[in-house]
Coordinates of C-alpha atoms and ligand atoms in Angstrom, one line a residue:
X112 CA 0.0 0.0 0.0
X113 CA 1.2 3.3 -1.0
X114 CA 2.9 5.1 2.4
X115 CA -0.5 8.2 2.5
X116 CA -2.5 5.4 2.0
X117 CA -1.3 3.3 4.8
X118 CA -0.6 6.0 6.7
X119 CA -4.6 6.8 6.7
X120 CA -5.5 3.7 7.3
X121 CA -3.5 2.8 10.5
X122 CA -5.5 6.5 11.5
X123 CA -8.7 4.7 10.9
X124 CA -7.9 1.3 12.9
X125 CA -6.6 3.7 16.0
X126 CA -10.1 5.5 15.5
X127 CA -12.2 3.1 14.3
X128 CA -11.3 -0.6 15.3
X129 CA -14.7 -1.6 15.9
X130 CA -16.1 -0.8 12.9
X131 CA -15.0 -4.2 10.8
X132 CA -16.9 -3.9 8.1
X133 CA -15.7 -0.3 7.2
X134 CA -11.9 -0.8 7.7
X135 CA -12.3 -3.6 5.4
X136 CA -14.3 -1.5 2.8
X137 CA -11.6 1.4 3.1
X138 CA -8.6 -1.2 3.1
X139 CA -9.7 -2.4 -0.1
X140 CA -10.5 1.0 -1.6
X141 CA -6.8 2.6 -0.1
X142 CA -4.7 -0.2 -1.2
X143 CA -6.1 -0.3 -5.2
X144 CA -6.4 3.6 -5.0
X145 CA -2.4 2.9 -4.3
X146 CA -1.1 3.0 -7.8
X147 CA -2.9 6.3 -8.5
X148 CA -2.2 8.3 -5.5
X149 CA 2.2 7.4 -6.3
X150 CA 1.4 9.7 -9.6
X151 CA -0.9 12.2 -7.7
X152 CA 1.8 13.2 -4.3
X153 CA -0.2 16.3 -4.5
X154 CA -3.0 14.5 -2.8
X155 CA -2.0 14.2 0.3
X156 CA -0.6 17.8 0.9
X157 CA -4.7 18.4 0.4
X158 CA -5.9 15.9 3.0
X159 CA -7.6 14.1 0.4
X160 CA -7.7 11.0 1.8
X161 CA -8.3 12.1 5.3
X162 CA -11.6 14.1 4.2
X163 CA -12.5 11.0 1.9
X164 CA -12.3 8.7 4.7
X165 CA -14.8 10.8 7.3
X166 CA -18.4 11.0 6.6
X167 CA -19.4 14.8 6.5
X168 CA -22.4 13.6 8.5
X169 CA -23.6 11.0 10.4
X170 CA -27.0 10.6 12.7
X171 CA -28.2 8.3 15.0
X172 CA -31.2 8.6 16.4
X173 CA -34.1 6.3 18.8
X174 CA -36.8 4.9 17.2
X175 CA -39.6 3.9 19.1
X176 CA -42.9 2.1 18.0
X177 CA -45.5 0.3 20.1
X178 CA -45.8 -3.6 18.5
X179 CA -49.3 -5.4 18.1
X180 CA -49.3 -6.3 21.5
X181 CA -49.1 -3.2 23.1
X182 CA -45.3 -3.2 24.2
X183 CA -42.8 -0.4 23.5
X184 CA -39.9 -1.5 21.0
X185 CA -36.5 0.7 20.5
X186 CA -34.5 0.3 17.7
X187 CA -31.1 2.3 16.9
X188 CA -31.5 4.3 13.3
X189 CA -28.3 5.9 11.2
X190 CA -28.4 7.9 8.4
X191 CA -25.1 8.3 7.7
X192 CA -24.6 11.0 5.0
X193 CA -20.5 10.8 4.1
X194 CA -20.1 13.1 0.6
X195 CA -21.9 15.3 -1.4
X196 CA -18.6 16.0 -3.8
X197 CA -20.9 15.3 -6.4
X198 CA -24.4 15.5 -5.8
X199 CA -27.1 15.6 -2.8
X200 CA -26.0 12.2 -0.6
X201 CA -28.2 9.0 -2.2
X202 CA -28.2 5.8 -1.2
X203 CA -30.8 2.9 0.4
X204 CA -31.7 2.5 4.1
X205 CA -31.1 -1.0 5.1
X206 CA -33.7 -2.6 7.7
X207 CA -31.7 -5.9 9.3
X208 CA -31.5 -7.0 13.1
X209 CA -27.5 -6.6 11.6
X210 CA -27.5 -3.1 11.6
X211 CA -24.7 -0.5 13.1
X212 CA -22.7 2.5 12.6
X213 CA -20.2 0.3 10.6
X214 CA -22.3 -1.7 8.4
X215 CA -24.0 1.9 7.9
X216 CA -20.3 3.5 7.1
X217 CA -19.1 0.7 4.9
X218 CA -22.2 0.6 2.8
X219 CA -22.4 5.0 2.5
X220 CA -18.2 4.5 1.5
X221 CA -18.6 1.8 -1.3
X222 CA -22.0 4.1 -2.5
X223 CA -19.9 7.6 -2.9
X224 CA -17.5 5.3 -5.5
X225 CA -20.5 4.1 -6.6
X226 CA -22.8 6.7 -7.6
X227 CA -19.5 8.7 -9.5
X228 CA -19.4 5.7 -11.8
X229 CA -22.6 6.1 -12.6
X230 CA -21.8 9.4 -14.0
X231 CA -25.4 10.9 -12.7
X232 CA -24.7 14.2 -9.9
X233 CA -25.5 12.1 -7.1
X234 CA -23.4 11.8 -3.5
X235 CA -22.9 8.9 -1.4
X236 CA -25.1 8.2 1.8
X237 CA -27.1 5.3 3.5
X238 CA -28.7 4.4 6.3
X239 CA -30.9 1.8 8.7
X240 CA -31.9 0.8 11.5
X241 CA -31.4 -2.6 13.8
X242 CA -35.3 -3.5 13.3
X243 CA -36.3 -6.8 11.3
X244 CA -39.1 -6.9 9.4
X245 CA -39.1 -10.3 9.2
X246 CA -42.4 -11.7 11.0
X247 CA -43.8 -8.0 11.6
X248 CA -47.5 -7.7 10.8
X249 CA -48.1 -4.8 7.9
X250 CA -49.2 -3.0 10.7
X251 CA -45.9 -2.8 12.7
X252 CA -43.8 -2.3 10.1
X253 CA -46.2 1.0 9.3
X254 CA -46.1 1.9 12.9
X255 CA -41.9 1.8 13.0
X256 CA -41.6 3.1 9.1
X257 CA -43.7 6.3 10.7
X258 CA -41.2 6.8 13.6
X259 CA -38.0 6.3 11.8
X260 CA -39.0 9.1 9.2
X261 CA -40.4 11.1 12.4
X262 CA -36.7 12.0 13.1
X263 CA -35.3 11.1 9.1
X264 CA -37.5 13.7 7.5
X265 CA -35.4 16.8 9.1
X266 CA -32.4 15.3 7.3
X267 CA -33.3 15.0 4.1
X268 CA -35.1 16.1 1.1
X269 CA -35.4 16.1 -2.8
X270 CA -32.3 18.5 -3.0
X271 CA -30.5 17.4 0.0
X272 CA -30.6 13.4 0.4
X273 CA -32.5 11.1 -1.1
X274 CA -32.8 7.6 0.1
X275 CA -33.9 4.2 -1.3
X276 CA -34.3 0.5 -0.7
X277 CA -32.0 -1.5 0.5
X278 CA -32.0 -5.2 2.3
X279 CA -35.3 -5.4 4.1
X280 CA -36.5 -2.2 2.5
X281 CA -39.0 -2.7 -0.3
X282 CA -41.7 -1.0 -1.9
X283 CA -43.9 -1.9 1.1
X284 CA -42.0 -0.3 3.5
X285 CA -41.2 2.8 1.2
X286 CA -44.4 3.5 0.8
X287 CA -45.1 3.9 4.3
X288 CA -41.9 6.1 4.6
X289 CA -42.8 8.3 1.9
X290 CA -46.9 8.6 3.3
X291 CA -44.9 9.8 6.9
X292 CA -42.5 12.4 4.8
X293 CA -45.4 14.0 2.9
X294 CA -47.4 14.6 6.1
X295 CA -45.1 15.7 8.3
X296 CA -43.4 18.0 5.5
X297 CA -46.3 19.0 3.4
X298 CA -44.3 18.1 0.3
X299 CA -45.0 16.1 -2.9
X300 CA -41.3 15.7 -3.6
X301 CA -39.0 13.0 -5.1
X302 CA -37.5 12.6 -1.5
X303 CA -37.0 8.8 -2.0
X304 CA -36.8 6.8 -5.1
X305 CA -38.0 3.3 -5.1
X306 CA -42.0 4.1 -4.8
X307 CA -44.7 3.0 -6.3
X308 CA -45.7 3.4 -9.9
X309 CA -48.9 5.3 -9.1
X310 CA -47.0 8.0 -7.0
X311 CA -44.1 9.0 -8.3
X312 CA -42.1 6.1 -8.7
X313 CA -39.7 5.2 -12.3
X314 CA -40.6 2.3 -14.8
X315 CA -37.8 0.3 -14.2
X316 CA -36.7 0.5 -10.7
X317 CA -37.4 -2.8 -9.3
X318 CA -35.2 -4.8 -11.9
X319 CA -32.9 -2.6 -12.0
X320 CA -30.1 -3.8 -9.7
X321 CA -30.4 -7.3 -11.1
X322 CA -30.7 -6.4 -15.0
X323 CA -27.4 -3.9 -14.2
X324 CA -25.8 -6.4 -12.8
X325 CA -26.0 -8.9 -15.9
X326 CA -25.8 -5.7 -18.4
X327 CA -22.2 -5.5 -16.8
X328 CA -21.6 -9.3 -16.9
X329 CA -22.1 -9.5 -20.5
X330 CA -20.3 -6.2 -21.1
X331 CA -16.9 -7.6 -19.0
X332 CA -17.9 -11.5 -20.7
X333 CA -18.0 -10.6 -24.0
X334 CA -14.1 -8.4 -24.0
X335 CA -13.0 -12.3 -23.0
X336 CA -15.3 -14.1 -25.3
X337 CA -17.7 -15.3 -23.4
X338 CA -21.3 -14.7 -22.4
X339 CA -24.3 -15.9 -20.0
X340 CA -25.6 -18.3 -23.0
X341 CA -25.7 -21.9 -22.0
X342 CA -24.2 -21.3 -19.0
X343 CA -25.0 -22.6 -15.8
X344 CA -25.5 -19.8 -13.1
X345 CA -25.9 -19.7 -9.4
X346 CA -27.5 -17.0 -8.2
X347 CA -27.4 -16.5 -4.0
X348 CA -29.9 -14.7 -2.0
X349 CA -33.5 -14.5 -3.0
X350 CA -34.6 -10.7 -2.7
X351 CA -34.9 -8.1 -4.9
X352 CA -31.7 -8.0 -6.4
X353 CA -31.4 -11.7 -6.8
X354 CA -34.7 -12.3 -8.5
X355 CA -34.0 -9.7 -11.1
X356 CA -30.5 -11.0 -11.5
X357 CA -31.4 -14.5 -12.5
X358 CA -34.8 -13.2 -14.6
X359 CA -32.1 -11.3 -16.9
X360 CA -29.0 -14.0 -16.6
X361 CA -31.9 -16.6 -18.1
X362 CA -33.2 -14.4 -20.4
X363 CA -29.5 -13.6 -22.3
X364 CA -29.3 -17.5 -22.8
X365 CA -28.1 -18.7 -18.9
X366 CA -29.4 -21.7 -16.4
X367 CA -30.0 -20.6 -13.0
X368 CA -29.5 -23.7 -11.1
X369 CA -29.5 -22.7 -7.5
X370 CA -31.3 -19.8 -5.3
X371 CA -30.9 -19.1 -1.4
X372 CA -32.4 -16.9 1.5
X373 CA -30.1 -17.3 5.0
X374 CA -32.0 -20.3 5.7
X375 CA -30.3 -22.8 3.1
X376 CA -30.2 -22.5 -0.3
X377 CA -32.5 -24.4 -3.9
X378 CA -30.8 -26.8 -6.6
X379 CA -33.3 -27.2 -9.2
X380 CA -31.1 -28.8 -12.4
X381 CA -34.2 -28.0 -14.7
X382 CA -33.3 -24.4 -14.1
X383 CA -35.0 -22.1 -11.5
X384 CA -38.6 -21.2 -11.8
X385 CA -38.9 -17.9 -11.3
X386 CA -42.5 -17.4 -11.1
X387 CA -42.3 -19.9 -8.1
X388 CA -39.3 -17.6 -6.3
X389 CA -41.3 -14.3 -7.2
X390 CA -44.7 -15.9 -5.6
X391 CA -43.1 -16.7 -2.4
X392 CA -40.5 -14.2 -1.6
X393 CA -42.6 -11.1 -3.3
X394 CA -45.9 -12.0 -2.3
X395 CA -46.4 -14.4 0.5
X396 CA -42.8 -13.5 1.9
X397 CA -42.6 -17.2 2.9
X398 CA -39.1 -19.2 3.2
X399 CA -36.7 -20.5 -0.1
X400 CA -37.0 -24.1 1.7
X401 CA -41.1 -24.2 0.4
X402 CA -40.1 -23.7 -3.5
X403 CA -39.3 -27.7 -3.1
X404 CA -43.3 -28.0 -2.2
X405 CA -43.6 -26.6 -5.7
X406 CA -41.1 -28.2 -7.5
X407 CA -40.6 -31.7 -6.5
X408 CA -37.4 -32.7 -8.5
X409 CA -35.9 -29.3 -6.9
X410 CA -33.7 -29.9 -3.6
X411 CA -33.3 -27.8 -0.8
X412 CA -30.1 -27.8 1.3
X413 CA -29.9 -26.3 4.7
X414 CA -27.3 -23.6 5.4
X415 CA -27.0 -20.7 3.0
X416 CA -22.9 -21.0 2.4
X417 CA -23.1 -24.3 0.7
X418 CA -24.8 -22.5 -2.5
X419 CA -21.1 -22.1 -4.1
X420 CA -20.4 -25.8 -3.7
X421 CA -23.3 -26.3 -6.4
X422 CA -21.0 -26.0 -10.0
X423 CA -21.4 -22.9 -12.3
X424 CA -19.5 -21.3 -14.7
X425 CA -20.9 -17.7 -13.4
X426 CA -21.7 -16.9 -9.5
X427 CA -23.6 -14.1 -8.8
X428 CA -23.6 -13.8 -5.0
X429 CA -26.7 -11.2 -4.3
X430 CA -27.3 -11.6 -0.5
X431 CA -24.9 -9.9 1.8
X432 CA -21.6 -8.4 2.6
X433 CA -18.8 -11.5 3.2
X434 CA -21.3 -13.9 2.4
X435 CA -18.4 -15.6 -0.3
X436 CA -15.2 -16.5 1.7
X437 CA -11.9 -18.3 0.6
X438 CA -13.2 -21.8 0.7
X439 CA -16.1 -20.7 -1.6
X440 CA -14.1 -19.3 -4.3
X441 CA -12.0 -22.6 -4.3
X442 CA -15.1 -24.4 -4.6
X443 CA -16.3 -22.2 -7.2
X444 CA -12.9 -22.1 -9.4
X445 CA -12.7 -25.9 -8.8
X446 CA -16.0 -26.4 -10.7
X447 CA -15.2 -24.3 -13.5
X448 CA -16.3 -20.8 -12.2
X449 CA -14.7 -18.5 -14.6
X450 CA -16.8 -15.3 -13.8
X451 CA -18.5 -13.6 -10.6
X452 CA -20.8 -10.7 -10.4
X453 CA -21.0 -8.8 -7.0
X454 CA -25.2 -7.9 -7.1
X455 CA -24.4 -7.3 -3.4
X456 CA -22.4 -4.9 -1.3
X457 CA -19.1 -6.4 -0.8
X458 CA -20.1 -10.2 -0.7
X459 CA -16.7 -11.5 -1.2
X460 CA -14.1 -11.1 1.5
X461 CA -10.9 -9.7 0.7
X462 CA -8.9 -13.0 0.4
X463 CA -11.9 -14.5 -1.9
X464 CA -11.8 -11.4 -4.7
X465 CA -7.6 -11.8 -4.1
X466 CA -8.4 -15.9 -5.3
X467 CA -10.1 -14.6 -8.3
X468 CA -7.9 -12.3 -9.0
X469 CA -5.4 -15.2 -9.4
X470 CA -6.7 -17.4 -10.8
X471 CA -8.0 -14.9 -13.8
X472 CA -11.7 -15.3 -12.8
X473 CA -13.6 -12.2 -14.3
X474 CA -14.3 -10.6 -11.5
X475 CA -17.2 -7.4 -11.2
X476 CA -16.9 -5.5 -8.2
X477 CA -20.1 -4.5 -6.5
X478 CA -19.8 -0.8 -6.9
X479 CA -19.5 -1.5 -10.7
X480 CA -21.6 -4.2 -11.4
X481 CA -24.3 -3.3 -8.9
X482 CA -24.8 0.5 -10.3
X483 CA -27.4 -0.3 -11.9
X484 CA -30.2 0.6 -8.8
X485 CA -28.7 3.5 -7.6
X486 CA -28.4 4.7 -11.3
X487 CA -32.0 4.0 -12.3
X488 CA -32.9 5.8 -8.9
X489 CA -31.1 9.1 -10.2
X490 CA -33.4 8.6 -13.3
X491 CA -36.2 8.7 -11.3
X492 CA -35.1 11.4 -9.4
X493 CA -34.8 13.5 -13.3
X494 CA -38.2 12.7 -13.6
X495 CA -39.9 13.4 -10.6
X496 CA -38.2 16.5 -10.9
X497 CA -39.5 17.1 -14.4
X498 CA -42.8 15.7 -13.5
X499 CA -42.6 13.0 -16.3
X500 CA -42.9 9.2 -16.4
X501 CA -40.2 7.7 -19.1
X502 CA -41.2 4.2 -20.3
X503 CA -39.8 0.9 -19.7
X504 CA -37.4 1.1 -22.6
X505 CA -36.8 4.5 -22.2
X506 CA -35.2 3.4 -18.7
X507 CA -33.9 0.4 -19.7
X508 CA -31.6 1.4 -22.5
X509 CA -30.3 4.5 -20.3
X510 CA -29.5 1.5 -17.7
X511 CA -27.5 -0.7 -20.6
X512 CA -26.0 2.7 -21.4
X513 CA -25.0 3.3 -18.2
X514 CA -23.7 -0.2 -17.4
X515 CA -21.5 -0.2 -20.7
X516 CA -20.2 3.0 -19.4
X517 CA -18.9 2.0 -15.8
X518 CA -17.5 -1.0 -17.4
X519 CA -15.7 0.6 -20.0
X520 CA -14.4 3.8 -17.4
X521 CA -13.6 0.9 -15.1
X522 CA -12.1 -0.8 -17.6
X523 CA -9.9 2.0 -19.0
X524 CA -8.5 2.7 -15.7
X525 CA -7.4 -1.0 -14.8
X526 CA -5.3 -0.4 -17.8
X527 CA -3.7 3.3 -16.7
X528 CA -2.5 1.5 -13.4
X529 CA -1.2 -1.3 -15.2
X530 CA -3.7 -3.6 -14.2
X531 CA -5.0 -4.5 -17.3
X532 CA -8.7 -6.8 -16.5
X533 CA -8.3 -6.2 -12.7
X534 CA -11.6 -4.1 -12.9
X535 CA -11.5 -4.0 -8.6
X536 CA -8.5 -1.2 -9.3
X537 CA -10.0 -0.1 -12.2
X538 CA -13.3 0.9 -10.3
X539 CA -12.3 2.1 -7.1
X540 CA -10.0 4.4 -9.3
X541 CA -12.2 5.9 -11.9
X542 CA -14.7 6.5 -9.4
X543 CA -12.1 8.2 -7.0
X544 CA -10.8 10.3 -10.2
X545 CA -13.9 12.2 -10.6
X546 CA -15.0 12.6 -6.6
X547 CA -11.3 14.1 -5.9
X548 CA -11.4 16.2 -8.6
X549 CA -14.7 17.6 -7.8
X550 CA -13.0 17.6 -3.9
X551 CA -9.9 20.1 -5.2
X552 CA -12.3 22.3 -7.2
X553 CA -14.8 23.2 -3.8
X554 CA -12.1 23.9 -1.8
X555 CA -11.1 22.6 2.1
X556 CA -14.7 21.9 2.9
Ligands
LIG139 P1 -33.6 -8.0 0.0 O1 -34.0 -7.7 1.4 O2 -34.7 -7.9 -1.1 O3 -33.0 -9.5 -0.1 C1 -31.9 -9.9 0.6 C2 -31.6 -11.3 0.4 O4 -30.4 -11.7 1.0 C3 -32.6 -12.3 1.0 O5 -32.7 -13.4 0.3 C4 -32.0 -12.5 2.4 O6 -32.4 -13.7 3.0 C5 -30.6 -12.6 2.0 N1 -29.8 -12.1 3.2 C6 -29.8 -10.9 3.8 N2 -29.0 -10.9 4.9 C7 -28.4 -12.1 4.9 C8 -27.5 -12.6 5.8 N3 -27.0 -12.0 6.8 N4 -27.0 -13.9 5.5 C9 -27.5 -14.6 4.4 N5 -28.5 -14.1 3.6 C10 -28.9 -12.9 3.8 O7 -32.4 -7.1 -0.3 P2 -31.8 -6.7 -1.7 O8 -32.0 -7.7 -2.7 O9 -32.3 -5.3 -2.0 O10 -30.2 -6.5 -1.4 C11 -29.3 -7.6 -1.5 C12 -27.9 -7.0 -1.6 O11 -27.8 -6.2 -2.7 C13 -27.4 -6.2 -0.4 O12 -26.1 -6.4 -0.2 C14 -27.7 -4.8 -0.9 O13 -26.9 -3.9 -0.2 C15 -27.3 -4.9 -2.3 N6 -27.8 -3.9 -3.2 C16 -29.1 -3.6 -3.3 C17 -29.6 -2.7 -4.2 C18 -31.1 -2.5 -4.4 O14 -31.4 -1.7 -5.3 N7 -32.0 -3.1 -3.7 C19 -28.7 -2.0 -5.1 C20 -27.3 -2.4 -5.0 C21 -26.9 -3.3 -4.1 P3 -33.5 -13.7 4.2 O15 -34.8 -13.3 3.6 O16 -33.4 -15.0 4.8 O17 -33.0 -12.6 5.2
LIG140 O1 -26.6 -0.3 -2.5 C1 -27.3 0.4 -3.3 O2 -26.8 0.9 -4.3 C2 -28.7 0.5 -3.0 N1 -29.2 -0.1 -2.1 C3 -29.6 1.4 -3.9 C4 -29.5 2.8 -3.5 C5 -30.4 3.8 -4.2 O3 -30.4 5.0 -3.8 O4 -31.2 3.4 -5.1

């Protein structure tokens, strides 16, 4: 690691040791920004890196609610709002018993890097809270969605910060945010993206993560020759993202053999019904283990880490942060993986991507290959601003646009550092490109 770099980061273990997940974000992120910074020495006589590294803002706040039974619950909200170099702060809000300052920080870091490669004006921010809405009745998760934007809404705004969905955040749950916002506010205003259809929300938006994702795969396949057609490809989690992710990896030609929710994951060698995944997880928001009730040649396996035993030639793990460790990228590159797409935040740890790296696995990052949902959200903040509703297509080829283009500026700047096809480099340093820049031309602020 270049000495700034490193120097930064033994700051941030001294400061921050308890925050895990965000030392490993910004160790990744310092040490392939390395290259770049030797050429820039400039930097660091700015405090570059030192601003880059400490969110401009962050909240925490109580959030009570009063459950069907009549007993007071407390959960622990963040919104942790860390640049607007480039735009008003935008990112999701992330509802998982999980949830703390440094998931928060880690997820608000990788999403300023993000949204520059997007190249839409938006910042980098996100937030959550510690509440699960996991076995909540409608009615309790309306009751908490009221508190949390009960202190939220004095934070944010159309021009300001704009969140979104995130794990455990879906269009249920932003609806009832968004009713809260408008009545405690007044306004009619694209404060969150994400909504409904009927009130503001973009054509679009709910695949978006998941069709970006496989834009990008076949974008960084097709450079090496290859593409999703024929290919068998496992596909972890079973949310938003992942469901969109293996609608569009079947559609350009691939086999989704295998699904999984942090239960224990599907095999299903006839290739995953979708409708079946849809109906449960989107609908009766039941368990992955019942799509064997459904499909009776289908298996279900318990434990959701096993998924990347099952062989593939793509992985696209869509679940969680560090949900893909060493001994699952062996397994993978032992069966033939020879590409992985990051639909979640940081799923791999840092010795897994390092594996892939190595063994010339085409490897997307999450902030490139995940752009896609924060990018279509920017679209529908343009047209809630314009009061206009683009169609499907409209939004869809603006998102394969888009998704070309963060592979290619990725792609590009792999080969400036000498890292020609290492697209974790490339990424993290055509994203940092444009935030710094935009960082030097405002001044210490
Ligand atoms: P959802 O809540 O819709 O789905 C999450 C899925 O991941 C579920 O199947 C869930 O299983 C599983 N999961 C969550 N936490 C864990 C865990 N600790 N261990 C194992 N499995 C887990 O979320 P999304 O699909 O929206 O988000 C998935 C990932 O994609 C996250 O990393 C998110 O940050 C990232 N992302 C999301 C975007 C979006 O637009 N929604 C955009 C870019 C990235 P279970 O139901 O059992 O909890
Ligand atoms: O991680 C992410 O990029 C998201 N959860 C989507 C954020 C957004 O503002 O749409």
């Amino acid at each position: 690691m270049n000495s700034y770099a490193a120097r930064i980061m033994a700051d941030l273990k001294k400061r921050n040791g308890h925050e895990k997940e965000f030392l490993q974000a910004a160790t990744e992120v310092l040490a392939s920004l390395s290259l770049y910074l030797e050429k820039r020495p400039e930097l660091e006589k700015l405090g570059l890196l030192e601003r880059f590294v400490e969110p401009e803002r962050a909240i925490g706040f109580r959030v009570p609610w009063v459950d069907d039974q009549g007993n007071v619950q407390v959960n622990r909200g963040y919104r942790v709002q860390f640049s607007s170099a480039i735009g008003p702060y935008k990112g999701g809000l992330r509802l998982h018993p999980s949830v703390n300052l440094g998931i928060i920080k880690f997820l608000g870091f990788e999403q300023i890097l993000k949204n520059a490669l997007t190249t839409l004006p938006i910042g980098g921010g996100k937030g959550g809270c510690d509440f699960d809405p996991k076995g909540k009745s409608d009615n309790e998760v309306m009751r908490f969605c009221q508190s949390f934007m009960t202190e939220l809404y004095r934070h944010i705004g159309a021009d300001t910060d704009v969140p979104a969905g995130d794990i455990g955040t879906g269009a249920r749950e932003i609806g009832f945010l968004y009713g809260q916002y408008k009545r405690i506010t007044g306004l009619y205003e694209g404060v969150l993206t994400g909504k409904g259809l009927v009130y503001g929300g973009s054509l679009g938006r709910t695949e978006a993560t998941g069709f970006g994702l496989c834009y990008f795969m076949a974008e960084m396949m097709n450079v090496a020759g290859k593409s999703f057609a024929d290919r068998r490809v496992v596909v972890s989690g079973s949310g938003n993202v992942a469901i969109y992710a293996a609608k569009k990896a079947a559609e350009l030609g691939g086999k989704v053999v295998a699904m999984s929710d942090s239960n224990g994951y599907i095999v299903d060698e006839d290739g995953v019904d979708l409708s079946v995944v849809k109906q449960l997880k989107e609908v009766e928001r039941k368990r992955i283990k019942e799509y064997v009730l459904h499909r009776p040649a289908a298996r279900y396996i318990e434990g959701c880490a096993g998924i990347w035993t099952v062989p593939c030639g793509i992985a696209l793990p869509c679940a969680t942060q560090n949900e893909l460790d060493l001994d699952a990228a062996r397994a993978l590159v032992a069966n033939g993986c020879f590409a992985v797409g990051e639909g979640a935040n940081m799923p791999s740890t840092q010795d897994a991507t390092d594996y892939f790296l190595e063994k010339g696995v085409l490897f997307g990052p999450g902030k490139a290959a995940n752009a896609g949902g924060v990018a279509v959200s920017a679209l529908e903040m343009s047209q809630n601003s314009q009061r206009l509703h683009w169609t499907f297509e409209e939004v869809d080829t603006r998102l394969k646009d888009i998704m070309k283009s963060i592979f290619e500026q990725s792609a590009m700047a792999a080969e400036e550092c000498g890292k020609p096809g290492n697209y974790v480099v490339g990424a993290n340093v055509a994203g940092f490109k444009k935030v710094s820049q935009a960082m030097i031309a405002q001044g210490v602020v």
